[in-house]
Amino acid sequence: MSDEYFPTVTKIEFKGPKSKDPLSFKHYNPDEIILGKPMREWLRFSVCFWHTFVGGGGADPFGSPTYIRDWEGDLQGMDLALRRIDVAFEFFTKLGVDYYCFHDVDVSPEGANIDESFANLDAVTDYMLEKQKETGVKLLWSTQNLFSNPRYMNGGMTNPDLQVFCYAAAQIQKIMDVNHKLQGENHVFWGGREGYQSLLNTKIKLECDHMAAMYTMVVDYGKRKGYTAQFLLEPKPREPSKHQYDYDAQTTIAFLHEYGLKDHFKLNIEPNHTTLAGHEAVHDIVVASEYGMLGSIDSNTGDTLLGWDTDNFPMDLAQTTAVMAVVLEQGGLGTGGLNFDCKVRRESVDPVDLFIGHIGAMDTYALGLRKAAKMKEHGVLKSMLTERYLSWSTHPLGAKIEKSEATLEECVEYAKSQGEPKKISGKQELFEMIRNGYIYG
Ligand code: XLS
Ligand code: CA
Ligand code: CA
């Protein structure tokens, strides 16, 4: 094996929109300034470790793995783990992303007990720290996997068994320590098994109380240790559980309010989870942003004809433009980023397809940023939106209601004084026509 794991790929460069080279950027020009900031800062791209370097080799519920990566050879355990770190950092560097993300079990094998697992994780993450320093690539977030190991089949933080809850606590505490060492900018919690399969054997409120208690302890531990990462909850309505408690953005925000945790968390929104919840792809990004809770984005997309979480690379310009319009409006993602929680299709068996998937998605986001920036500069859609709600700001009663200072009687009096309301067009088609002018014009 040569020193390089992707010997046919050199550093991916920006070659402009006319380039026919699939291993080049047509739109992503990292240092180009858009609305006062370099593209790389608006976009803060991140590669996910799990789908890119671990995954199931393309296995799905109906078929075996379709690809085996040559660089894995016969390696196992820690040797395999360390090899994957080398592969990953070569990939990040050649692709030119600034960030990556991982789960504890993606990067290091579990041992026979907690201490052994932690020792493995310490050793691998020491090596990762070296690679970070060598390459300048940074950690966007890490997370604890509380769903793959059979011990978590009934949940981690919401498990009916106290012992499993405490095992989960150990994994969470450890990933906090590791994340701190690697200067991770965020810390994600995704609860794939924090939910239920049957109402008959489940106490929903008690389970949510336990999950909130875990988060309270996490916040407390973080304060005591000077932990600086931003905590993020990642909603998903189902899969693998029938019902998951962090159903969507609004449910998750309500949960944080209910348990007094709102000031300590933001959300990591994944569009493919949003569509699984029955919303259009960008809905949760909009909701989270409007409530000041949008922390980061797992920038992928689903397949409209498949019902599950397919984690496709985002290649749809209308979607990426809509996402970037929200990001621009809130002034950026802060410590968050656009993490490609995406996998190549099982038929895309060549290692170079990993590059092509990421390059295509980075370009689609970069072009979306350019389009969204034009939309923002011109401000046409925004002023149409403002116009739609103008009655609220042009009559004193509007402000009074918004400040919760009005009475029902005042509203009734106003209604009577005005007679039958005029029908005012929602102008959806006009909004769509103007939006299309930016995307395709
Ligand atoms: C699974 C989730 C998961 C989280 C991190 O559907 O997307 O990968 O992002 O645990
Ligand atoms: Ca995700
Ligand atoms: Ca997913």
Tab-separated table of C-alpha atoms and ligand atoms in Angstrom:
chain	number	residue	atom	x	y	z
A	1	MET	CA	0.000	0.000	0.000
A	2	SER	CA	1.363	3.448	-0.921
A	3	ASP	CA	1.515	6.235	1.656
A	4	GLU	CA	-1.651	7.614	0.144
A	5	TYR	CA	-5.038	5.977	0.316
A	6	PHE	CA	-6.494	8.077	-2.492
A	7	PRO	CA	-3.451	8.142	-4.826
A	8	THR	CA	-5.432	9.281	-7.880
A	9	VAL	CA	-6.846	12.336	-6.114
A	10	THR	CA	-4.904	15.544	-5.509
A	11	LYS	CA	-6.070	18.593	-3.551
A	12	ILE	CA	-9.464	19.651	-4.915
A	13	GLU	CA	-9.241	23.148	-6.381
A	14	PHE	CA	-11.774	25.762	-7.454
A	15	LYS	CA	-11.788	25.813	-11.264
A	16	GLY	CA	-14.952	27.844	-11.881
A	17	PRO	CA	-18.381	27.033	-13.326
A	18	LYS	CA	-17.044	26.020	-16.758
A	19	SER	CA	-14.822	23.263	-15.403
A	20	LYS	CA	-15.640	19.758	-16.638
A	21	ASP	CA	-13.326	18.138	-14.112
A	22	PRO	CA	-15.488	16.196	-11.615
A	23	LEU	CA	-12.647	16.502	-9.091
A	24	SER	CA	-12.819	20.288	-8.989
A	25	PHE	CA	-15.095	22.882	-7.419
A	26	LYS	CA	-17.249	24.839	-9.829
A	27	HIS	CA	-18.824	27.139	-7.239
A	28	TYR	CA	-17.063	26.643	-3.890
A	29	ASN	CA	-14.252	29.161	-3.737
A	30	PRO	CA	-13.385	29.064	-0.026
A	31	ASP	CA	-11.771	32.481	0.391
A	32	GLU	CA	-14.112	34.455	-1.852
A	33	ILE	CA	-16.015	37.059	0.137
A	34	ILE	CA	-19.799	36.880	0.028
A	35	LEU	CA	-21.720	39.500	2.019
A	36	GLY	CA	-18.664	40.391	4.048
A	37	LYS	CA	-17.434	36.894	4.951
A	38	PRO	CA	-15.421	34.218	3.156
A	39	MET	CA	-17.503	31.351	1.770
A	40	ARG	CA	-15.738	28.855	4.032
A	41	GLU	CA	-17.004	30.781	7.088
A	42	TRP	CA	-20.613	30.912	5.937
A	43	LEU	CA	-20.540	27.232	5.059
A	44	ARG	CA	-18.260	25.630	7.662
A	45	PHE	CA	-18.331	22.263	5.888
A	46	SER	CA	-17.758	19.097	7.859
A	47	VAL	CA	-17.311	15.437	6.866
A	48	CYS	CA	-18.956	12.800	9.030
A	49	PHE	CA	-16.784	9.906	10.094
A	50	TRP	CA	-19.481	7.237	10.309
A	51	HIS	CA	-20.876	7.119	6.766
A	52	THR	CA	-17.572	7.976	5.123
A	53	PHE	CA	-15.060	5.728	6.868
A	54	VAL	CA	-17.091	3.127	8.773
A	55	GLY	CA	-20.642	2.529	7.531
A	56	GLY	CA	-21.938	-0.856	6.558
A	57	GLY	CA	-20.124	-1.078	3.227
A	58	GLY	CA	-23.395	-0.293	1.480
A	59	ALA	CA	-25.418	-2.996	3.244
A	60	ASP	CA	-29.157	-2.320	3.458
A	61	PRO	CA	-32.039	-4.301	5.007
A	62	PHE	CA	-32.239	-6.359	1.786
A	63	GLY	CA	-28.610	-6.847	0.850
A	64	SER	CA	-25.038	-7.438	1.972
A	65	PRO	CA	-22.201	-4.908	1.718
A	66	THR	CA	-21.338	-3.956	-1.843
A	67	TYR	CA	-17.926	-2.414	-1.264
A	68	ILE	CA	-14.895	-3.139	0.869
A	69	ARG	CA	-12.236	-0.481	1.138
A	70	ASP	CA	-8.769	-1.721	0.165
A	71	TRP	CA	-7.135	0.310	2.908
A	72	GLU	CA	-8.867	-1.815	5.551
A	73	GLY	CA	-7.174	-5.067	4.406
A	74	ASP	CA	-7.287	-7.634	7.211
A	75	LEU	CA	-6.845	-5.011	9.911
A	76	GLN	CA	-8.961	-5.253	13.038
A	77	GLY	CA	-9.452	-3.559	16.398
A	78	MET	CA	-7.085	-0.721	17.203
A	79	ASP	CA	-5.006	-1.249	14.035
A	80	LEU	CA	-8.086	-0.738	11.890
A	81	ALA	CA	-9.163	2.245	13.993
A	82	LEU	CA	-5.816	3.996	13.537
A	83	ARG	CA	-5.713	3.210	9.815
A	84	ARG	CA	-9.107	4.858	9.398
A	85	ILE	CA	-7.833	8.007	11.089
A	86	ASP	CA	-5.029	8.256	8.527
A	87	VAL	CA	-7.474	7.705	5.679
A	88	ALA	CA	-9.901	10.249	7.108
A	89	PHE	CA	-7.361	13.032	7.520
A	90	GLU	CA	-6.003	12.464	4.014
A	91	PHE	CA	-9.581	12.756	2.774
A	92	PHE	CA	-10.371	15.934	4.760
A	93	THR	CA	-7.180	17.592	3.592
A	94	LYS	CA	-7.550	16.737	-0.077
A	95	LEU	CA	-11.205	17.766	-0.062
A	96	GLY	CA	-10.361	21.002	1.745
A	97	VAL	CA	-12.979	20.891	4.520
A	98	ASP	CA	-12.223	22.635	7.789
A	99	TYR	CA	-14.244	20.321	10.073
A	100	TYR	CA	-15.264	16.732	10.812
A	101	CYS	CA	-17.596	14.922	13.240
A	102	PHE	CA	-17.657	11.499	14.905
A	103	HIS	CA	-19.338	9.157	17.393
A	104	ASP	CA	-17.155	7.504	20.036
A	105	VAL	CA	-17.637	4.035	18.555
A	106	ASP	CA	-16.898	5.200	14.993
A	107	VAL	CA	-13.286	5.914	15.808
A	108	SER	CA	-12.399	3.353	18.423
A	109	PRO	CA	-13.396	-0.248	19.214
A	110	GLU	CA	-15.349	-1.041	22.362
A	111	GLY	CA	-13.389	-3.107	24.902
A	112	ALA	CA	-14.559	-5.802	27.322
A	113	ASN	CA	-15.612	-3.205	29.898
A	114	ILE	CA	-15.951	0.548	30.369
A	115	ASP	CA	-12.295	1.036	31.322
A	116	GLU	CA	-11.004	-0.822	28.274
A	117	SER	CA	-13.326	1.085	25.950
A	118	PHE	CA	-12.173	4.359	27.449
A	119	ALA	CA	-8.502	3.428	27.158
A	120	ASN	CA	-9.027	2.658	23.445
A	121	LEU	CA	-10.798	5.951	22.939
A	122	ASP	CA	-8.048	7.838	24.735
A	123	ALA	CA	-5.364	6.300	22.534
A	124	VAL	CA	-7.175	6.901	19.237
A	125	THR	CA	-8.190	10.441	20.122
A	126	ASP	CA	-4.611	11.279	21.167
A	127	TYR	CA	-3.648	10.329	17.631
A	128	MET	CA	-6.550	12.372	16.242
A	129	LEU	CA	-5.311	15.384	18.166
A	130	GLU	CA	-1.907	14.983	16.525
A	131	LYS	CA	-3.543	14.781	13.101
A	132	GLN	CA	-5.653	17.861	13.842
A	133	LYS	CA	-2.518	19.805	14.724
A	134	GLU	CA	-0.664	18.535	11.664
A	135	THR	CA	-3.458	19.370	9.185
A	136	GLY	CA	-5.351	22.260	10.812
A	137	VAL	CA	-8.627	20.336	10.438
A	138	LYS	CA	-10.927	20.953	13.421
A	139	LEU	CA	-13.653	19.069	15.227
A	140	LEU	CA	-17.144	20.454	14.623
A	141	TRP	CA	-18.743	18.026	17.059
A	142	SER	CA	-18.534	14.620	18.583
A	143	THR	CA	-21.262	12.492	20.100
A	144	GLN	CA	-21.869	9.326	22.085
A	145	ASN	CA	-23.464	6.381	20.314
A	146	LEU	CA	-26.259	5.224	22.616
A	147	PHE	CA	-28.061	3.150	20.005
A	148	SER	CA	-25.878	0.493	18.305
A	149	ASN	CA	-24.736	-1.698	21.177
A	150	PRO	CA	-27.432	-4.244	22.224
A	151	ARG	CA	-27.262	-2.883	25.783
A	152	TYR	CA	-29.106	0.157	24.449
A	153	MET	CA	-31.912	-1.751	22.746
A	154	ASN	CA	-34.432	-0.197	25.183
A	155	GLY	CA	-32.780	3.214	25.080
A	156	GLY	CA	-29.873	4.951	26.786
A	157	MET	CA	-31.039	7.972	28.769
A	158	THR	CA	-34.626	6.673	28.710
A	159	ASN	CA	-33.888	3.030	29.482
A	160	PRO	CA	-36.189	1.476	32.127
A	161	ASP	CA	-33.048	-0.048	33.696
A	162	LEU	CA	-31.046	2.323	35.938
A	163	GLN	CA	-27.854	0.407	35.186
A	164	VAL	CA	-28.101	1.149	31.459
A	165	PHE	CA	-28.888	4.804	32.199
A	166	CYS	CA	-25.654	5.002	34.198
A	167	TYR	CA	-23.695	3.232	31.446
A	168	ALA	CA	-24.987	5.923	29.091
A	169	ALA	CA	-23.861	8.561	31.605
A	170	ALA	CA	-20.361	7.065	31.530
A	171	GLN	CA	-20.229	7.246	27.738
A	172	ILE	CA	-21.525	10.816	27.735
A	173	GLN	CA	-19.038	11.966	30.353
A	174	LYS	CA	-16.187	10.333	28.447
A	175	ILE	CA	-17.110	11.934	25.133
A	176	MET	CA	-17.298	15.301	26.925
A	177	ASP	CA	-13.732	14.820	28.136
A	178	VAL	CA	-12.557	13.709	24.712
A	179	ASN	CA	-14.425	16.492	22.924
A	180	HIS	CA	-12.801	18.987	25.267
A	181	LYS	CA	-9.355	17.561	24.545
A	182	LEU	CA	-9.973	17.835	20.793
A	183	GLN	CA	-11.481	21.322	21.172
A	184	GLY	CA	-14.754	20.216	19.628
A	185	GLU	CA	-16.925	23.267	19.049
A	186	ASN	CA	-20.236	21.485	19.713
A	187	HIS	CA	-21.564	18.322	21.317
A	188	VAL	CA	-24.525	16.522	19.727
A	189	PHE	CA	-27.169	14.308	21.334
A	190	TRP	CA	-29.252	12.217	18.972
A	191	GLY	CA	-31.727	9.831	20.570
A	192	GLY	CA	-32.461	7.064	18.095
A	193	ARG	CA	-33.530	4.729	20.877
A	194	GLU	CA	-34.873	7.435	23.171
A	195	GLY	CA	-38.481	6.640	22.370
A	196	TYR	CA	-40.641	3.549	22.332
A	197	GLN	CA	-41.936	0.604	20.338
A	198	SER	CA	-45.082	0.011	22.434
A	199	LEU	CA	-47.172	2.246	24.666
A	200	LEU	CA	-48.119	-0.824	26.688
A	201	ASN	CA	-44.671	-1.242	28.209
A	202	THR	CA	-43.640	2.440	28.337
A	203	LYS	CA	-43.977	5.295	30.832
A	204	ILE	CA	-43.456	8.243	28.508
A	205	LYS	CA	-43.363	11.031	31.102
A	206	LEU	CA	-40.991	9.145	33.385
A	207	GLU	CA	-38.635	8.423	30.491
A	208	CYS	CA	-38.606	12.096	29.456
A	209	ASP	CA	-37.997	13.089	33.109
A	210	HIS	CA	-34.970	10.787	33.126
A	211	MET	CA	-33.638	12.174	29.862
A	212	ALA	CA	-33.991	15.720	31.210
A	213	ALA	CA	-32.237	14.666	34.432
A	214	MET	CA	-29.330	13.376	32.367
A	215	TYR	CA	-29.094	16.681	30.503
A	216	THR	CA	-29.184	18.577	33.795
A	217	MET	CA	-26.245	16.507	35.060
A	218	VAL	CA	-24.437	17.047	31.748
A	219	VAL	CA	-24.852	20.831	32.022
A	220	ASP	CA	-23.655	20.699	35.616
A	221	TYR	CA	-20.585	18.583	34.761
A	222	GLY	CA	-19.810	20.934	31.880
A	223	LYS	CA	-19.922	23.955	34.186
A	224	ARG	CA	-17.645	22.315	36.722
A	225	LYS	CA	-15.097	21.330	34.039
A	226	GLY	CA	-15.094	24.574	32.053
A	227	TYR	CA	-16.609	22.778	29.056
A	228	THR	CA	-17.014	25.221	26.186
A	229	ALA	CA	-18.733	23.157	23.471
A	230	GLN	CA	-22.271	24.164	22.513
A	231	PHE	CA	-24.767	21.365	23.340
A	232	LEU	CA	-27.047	20.444	20.444
A	233	LEU	CA	-30.088	18.144	20.349
A	234	GLU	CA	-30.841	16.519	16.994
A	235	PRO	CA	-34.538	15.845	16.372
A	236	LYS	CA	-35.804	12.823	14.461
A	237	PRO	CA	-39.369	11.491	14.656
A	238	ARG	CA	-38.725	7.761	14.203
A	239	GLU	CA	-36.256	5.173	12.947
A	240	PRO	CA	-34.963	3.085	14.592
A	241	SER	CA	-37.661	3.538	17.273
A	242	LYS	CA	-41.317	3.703	16.317
A	243	HIS	CA	-41.598	7.014	18.118
A	244	GLN	CA	-38.702	9.220	19.244
A	245	TYR	CA	-39.139	11.890	21.892
A	246	ASP	CA	-37.140	14.559	20.040
A	247	TYR	CA	-39.756	14.320	17.290
A	248	ASP	CA	-39.075	17.582	15.475
A	249	ALA	CA	-37.794	21.097	16.173
A	250	GLN	CA	-40.947	22.363	17.869
A	251	THR	CA	-41.300	19.285	20.084
A	252	THR	CA	-37.649	19.463	21.078
A	253	ILE	CA	-37.786	23.173	21.882
A	254	ALA	CA	-40.906	22.517	23.999
A	255	PHE	CA	-39.064	19.717	25.841
A	256	LEU	CA	-36.181	22.059	26.636
A	257	HIS	CA	-38.618	24.694	27.932
A	258	GLU	CA	-40.544	22.179	30.045
A	259	TYR	CA	-37.387	21.067	31.851
A	260	GLY	CA	-35.690	24.465	32.179
A	261	LEU	CA	-32.878	23.523	29.803
A	262	LYS	CA	-33.508	25.936	26.968
A	263	ASP	CA	-30.597	28.263	27.649
A	264	HIS	CA	-28.069	25.431	27.548
A	265	PHE	CA	-28.960	23.794	24.246
A	266	LYS	CA	-29.528	24.564	20.592
A	267	LEU	CA	-30.589	22.214	17.819
A	268	ASN	CA	-28.728	20.301	15.138
A	269	ILE	CA	-31.222	19.991	12.309
A	270	GLU	CA	-31.105	17.299	9.633
A	271	PRO	CA	-33.431	17.888	6.656
A	272	ASN	CA	-33.894	14.152	6.068
A	273	HIS	CA	-35.259	13.855	9.617
A	274	THR	CA	-37.512	16.825	8.970
A	275	THR	CA	-39.108	15.123	5.968
A	276	LEU	CA	-39.533	11.929	8.015
A	277	ALA	CA	-41.560	14.046	10.448
A	278	GLY	CA	-43.901	14.935	7.579
A	279	HIS	CA	-42.594	18.464	7.056
A	280	GLU	CA	-40.941	19.932	4.015
A	281	ALA	CA	-37.147	19.637	4.152
A	282	VAL	CA	-36.282	23.137	5.345
A	283	HIS	CA	-39.170	23.477	7.843
A	284	ASP	CA	-37.204	22.627	10.993
A	285	ILE	CA	-34.286	24.834	9.984
A	286	VAL	CA	-36.717	27.746	9.676
A	287	VAL	CA	-38.463	26.915	12.954
A	288	ALA	CA	-35.224	26.482	14.913
A	289	SER	CA	-33.812	29.704	13.497
A	290	GLU	CA	-36.922	31.747	14.242
A	291	TYR	CA	-36.738	30.647	17.886
A	292	GLY	CA	-33.006	31.454	18.045
A	293	MET	CA	-32.226	27.748	18.421
A	294	LEU	CA	-30.528	26.815	15.135
A	295	GLY	CA	-27.057	25.647	16.152
A	296	SER	CA	-25.905	23.427	13.311
A	297	ILE	CA	-27.135	21.510	10.273
A	298	ASP	CA	-26.627	17.907	9.146
A	299	SER	CA	-26.767	18.957	5.533
A	300	ASN	CA	-28.279	16.009	3.712
A	301	THR	CA	-31.508	15.204	1.938
A	302	GLY	CA	-33.936	12.298	1.708
A	303	ASP	CA	-35.346	10.478	-1.273
A	304	THR	CA	-38.976	11.377	-1.863
A	305	LEU	CA	-39.781	7.848	-3.030
A	306	LEU	CA	-38.214	6.019	-0.096
A	307	GLY	CA	-39.710	6.271	3.362
A	308	TRP	CA	-36.595	6.013	5.479
A	309	ASP	CA	-33.571	8.076	6.372
A	310	THR	CA	-31.533	7.656	3.185
A	311	ASP	CA	-28.966	10.354	4.001
A	312	ASN	CA	-28.387	11.403	0.392
A	313	PHE	CA	-25.902	14.101	-0.519
A	314	PRO	CA	-27.750	17.418	-0.962
A	315	MET	CA	-27.731	18.084	-4.703
A	316	ASP	CA	-30.913	20.128	-4.991
A	317	LEU	CA	-30.192	23.817	-5.539
A	318	ALA	CA	-33.635	24.999	-4.465
A	319	GLN	CA	-33.146	23.297	-1.093
A	320	THR	CA	-29.610	24.550	-0.480
A	321	THR	CA	-30.639	28.091	-1.455
A	322	ALA	CA	-33.520	27.955	1.012
A	323	VAL	CA	-31.196	26.699	3.770
A	324	MET	CA	-28.586	29.361	3.075
A	325	ALA	CA	-31.249	32.080	3.045
A	326	VAL	CA	-32.006	31.136	6.659
A	327	VAL	CA	-28.323	30.965	7.604
A	328	LEU	CA	-27.650	34.404	6.063
A	329	GLU	CA	-30.675	35.885	7.776
A	330	GLN	CA	-29.416	34.787	11.197
A	331	GLY	CA	-25.901	36.020	10.438
A	332	GLY	CA	-24.220	32.589	10.230
A	333	LEU	CA	-24.209	29.360	12.182
A	334	GLY	CA	-21.991	30.521	15.059
A	335	THR	CA	-20.058	27.490	16.278
A	336	GLY	CA	-22.156	25.185	14.070
A	337	GLY	CA	-21.595	24.136	10.488
A	338	LEU	CA	-22.875	22.156	7.536
A	339	ASN	CA	-22.028	18.578	8.379
A	340	PHE	CA	-22.465	16.077	5.572
A	341	ASP	CA	-24.342	13.316	7.365
A	342	CYS	CA	-24.533	11.674	3.957
A	343	LYS	CA	-23.553	8.416	2.373
A	344	VAL	CA	-22.854	7.404	-1.181
A	345	ARG	CA	-25.421	5.008	-2.659
A	346	ARG	CA	-24.579	1.322	-2.293
A	347	GLU	CA	-24.093	1.178	-6.049
A	348	SER	CA	-21.382	3.894	-5.883
A	349	VAL	CA	-18.635	1.468	-5.005
A	350	ASP	CA	-15.505	3.408	-6.003
A	351	PRO	CA	-13.565	5.274	-3.287
A	352	VAL	CA	-13.471	8.311	-5.591
A	353	ASP	CA	-17.286	8.445	-5.322
A	354	LEU	CA	-16.741	9.652	-1.739
A	355	PHE	CA	-15.007	12.715	-3.143
A	356	ILE	CA	-17.557	13.248	-5.875
A	357	GLY	CA	-20.481	13.118	-3.413
A	358	HIS	CA	-18.870	15.724	-1.179
A	359	ILE	CA	-17.673	17.978	-4.011
A	360	GLY	CA	-21.131	17.933	-5.621
A	361	ALA	CA	-22.795	18.782	-2.324
A	362	MET	CA	-20.274	21.507	-1.428
A	363	ASP	CA	-20.821	23.079	-4.840
A	364	THR	CA	-24.596	22.881	-4.489
A	365	TYR	CA	-24.345	24.645	-1.119
A	366	ALA	CA	-21.855	27.206	-2.428
A	367	LEU	CA	-24.132	28.025	-5.349
A	368	GLY	CA	-27.084	28.139	-2.942
A	369	LEU	CA	-25.107	30.649	-0.860
A	370	ARG	CA	-24.484	32.829	-3.917
A	371	LYS	CA	-28.183	32.735	-4.883
A	372	ALA	CA	-29.364	33.377	-1.324
A	373	ALA	CA	-26.928	36.290	-1.005
A	374	LYS	CA	-28.413	37.908	-4.130
A	375	MET	CA	-31.907	37.382	-2.736
A	376	LYS	CA	-30.876	39.018	0.511
A	377	GLU	CA	-29.109	41.934	-1.193
A	378	HIS	CA	-32.159	42.742	-3.303
A	379	GLY	CA	-34.520	42.158	-0.385
A	380	VAL	CA	-37.574	41.715	-2.647
A	381	LEU	CA	-38.911	38.563	-0.993
A	382	LYS	CA	-38.249	39.961	2.452
A	383	SER	CA	-40.164	43.143	1.795
A	384	MET	CA	-43.052	41.141	0.327
A	385	LEU	CA	-43.105	39.125	3.542
A	386	THR	CA	-43.002	42.245	5.700
A	387	GLU	CA	-45.815	43.699	3.626
A	388	ARG	CA	-47.983	40.626	4.307
A	389	TYR	CA	-47.979	41.315	8.054
A	390	LEU	CA	-48.115	45.084	7.816
A	391	SER	CA	-51.530	45.378	9.512
A	392	TRP	CA	-49.856	44.356	12.778
A	393	SER	CA	-47.303	47.126	12.792
A	394	THR	CA	-49.484	49.873	11.336
A	395	HIS	CA	-52.211	49.754	13.993
A	396	PRO	CA	-51.407	50.249	17.703
A	397	LEU	CA	-53.595	47.280	18.645
A	398	GLY	CA	-51.151	44.963	16.832
A	399	ALA	CA	-48.232	45.897	19.082
A	400	LYS	CA	-50.467	45.732	22.144
A	401	ILE	CA	-51.541	42.157	21.342
A	402	GLU	CA	-47.963	41.121	20.597
A	403	LYS	CA	-46.875	42.418	24.007
A	404	SER	CA	-49.757	40.471	25.631
A	405	GLU	CA	-51.222	43.748	26.870
A	406	ALA	CA	-54.537	43.638	24.994
A	407	THR	CA	-57.899	42.207	26.043
A	408	LEU	CA	-60.372	40.133	24.086
A	409	GLU	CA	-62.852	43.029	24.402
A	410	GLU	CA	-60.459	45.360	22.561
A	411	CYS	CA	-60.133	42.843	19.725
A	412	VAL	CA	-63.924	42.492	19.483
A	413	GLU	CA	-64.315	46.262	19.387
A	414	TYR	CA	-61.786	46.537	16.576
A	415	ALA	CA	-63.446	43.715	14.601
A	416	LYS	CA	-66.835	45.398	14.873
A	417	SER	CA	-65.472	48.805	13.875
A	418	GLN	CA	-63.890	47.431	10.686
A	419	GLY	CA	-66.663	45.239	9.282
A	420	GLU	CA	-65.966	42.212	7.071
A	421	PRO	CA	-62.182	41.783	6.403
A	422	LYS	CA	-61.063	42.156	2.790
A	423	LYS	CA	-59.655	39.043	1.152
A	424	ILE	CA	-55.926	39.701	0.786
A	425	SER	CA	-54.048	37.437	-1.632
A	426	GLY	CA	-51.272	35.263	-0.139
A	427	LYS	CA	-49.408	35.602	-3.477
A	428	GLN	CA	-47.713	32.216	-3.129
A	429	GLU	CA	-47.204	31.870	-6.876
A	430	LEU	CA	-45.613	35.312	-7.051
A	431	PHE	CA	-43.251	34.392	-4.190
A	432	GLU	CA	-42.360	31.185	-6.057
A	433	MET	CA	-41.883	32.967	-9.374
A	434	ILE	CA	-39.518	35.530	-7.851
A	435	ARG	CA	-37.624	32.866	-5.900
A	436	ASN	CA	-37.203	30.846	-9.123
A	437	GLY	CA	-35.830	33.917	-10.861
A	438	TYR	CA	-32.942	33.884	-8.390
A	439	ILE	CA	-32.355	30.136	-8.429
A	440	TYR	CA	-32.544	29.464	-12.128
A	441	GLY	CA	-32.041	32.949	-13.560
B	1	XLS	C1	-29.140	9.233	12.574
B	1	XLS	C2	-28.531	10.487	12.990
B	1	XLS	C3	-27.147	10.364	13.596
B	1	XLS	C4	-26.760	11.618	14.336
B	1	XLS	C5	-25.587	11.451	15.253
B	1	XLS	O1	-30.156	9.201	11.889
B	1	XLS	O2	-28.529	11.347	11.890
B	1	XLS	O3	-26.212	10.014	12.653
B	1	XLS	O4	-26.473	12.665	13.464
B	1	XLS	O5	-25.788	10.439	16.165
B	2	CA	CA	-27.617	13.376	11.666
B	3	CA	CA	-29.826	10.611	9.562
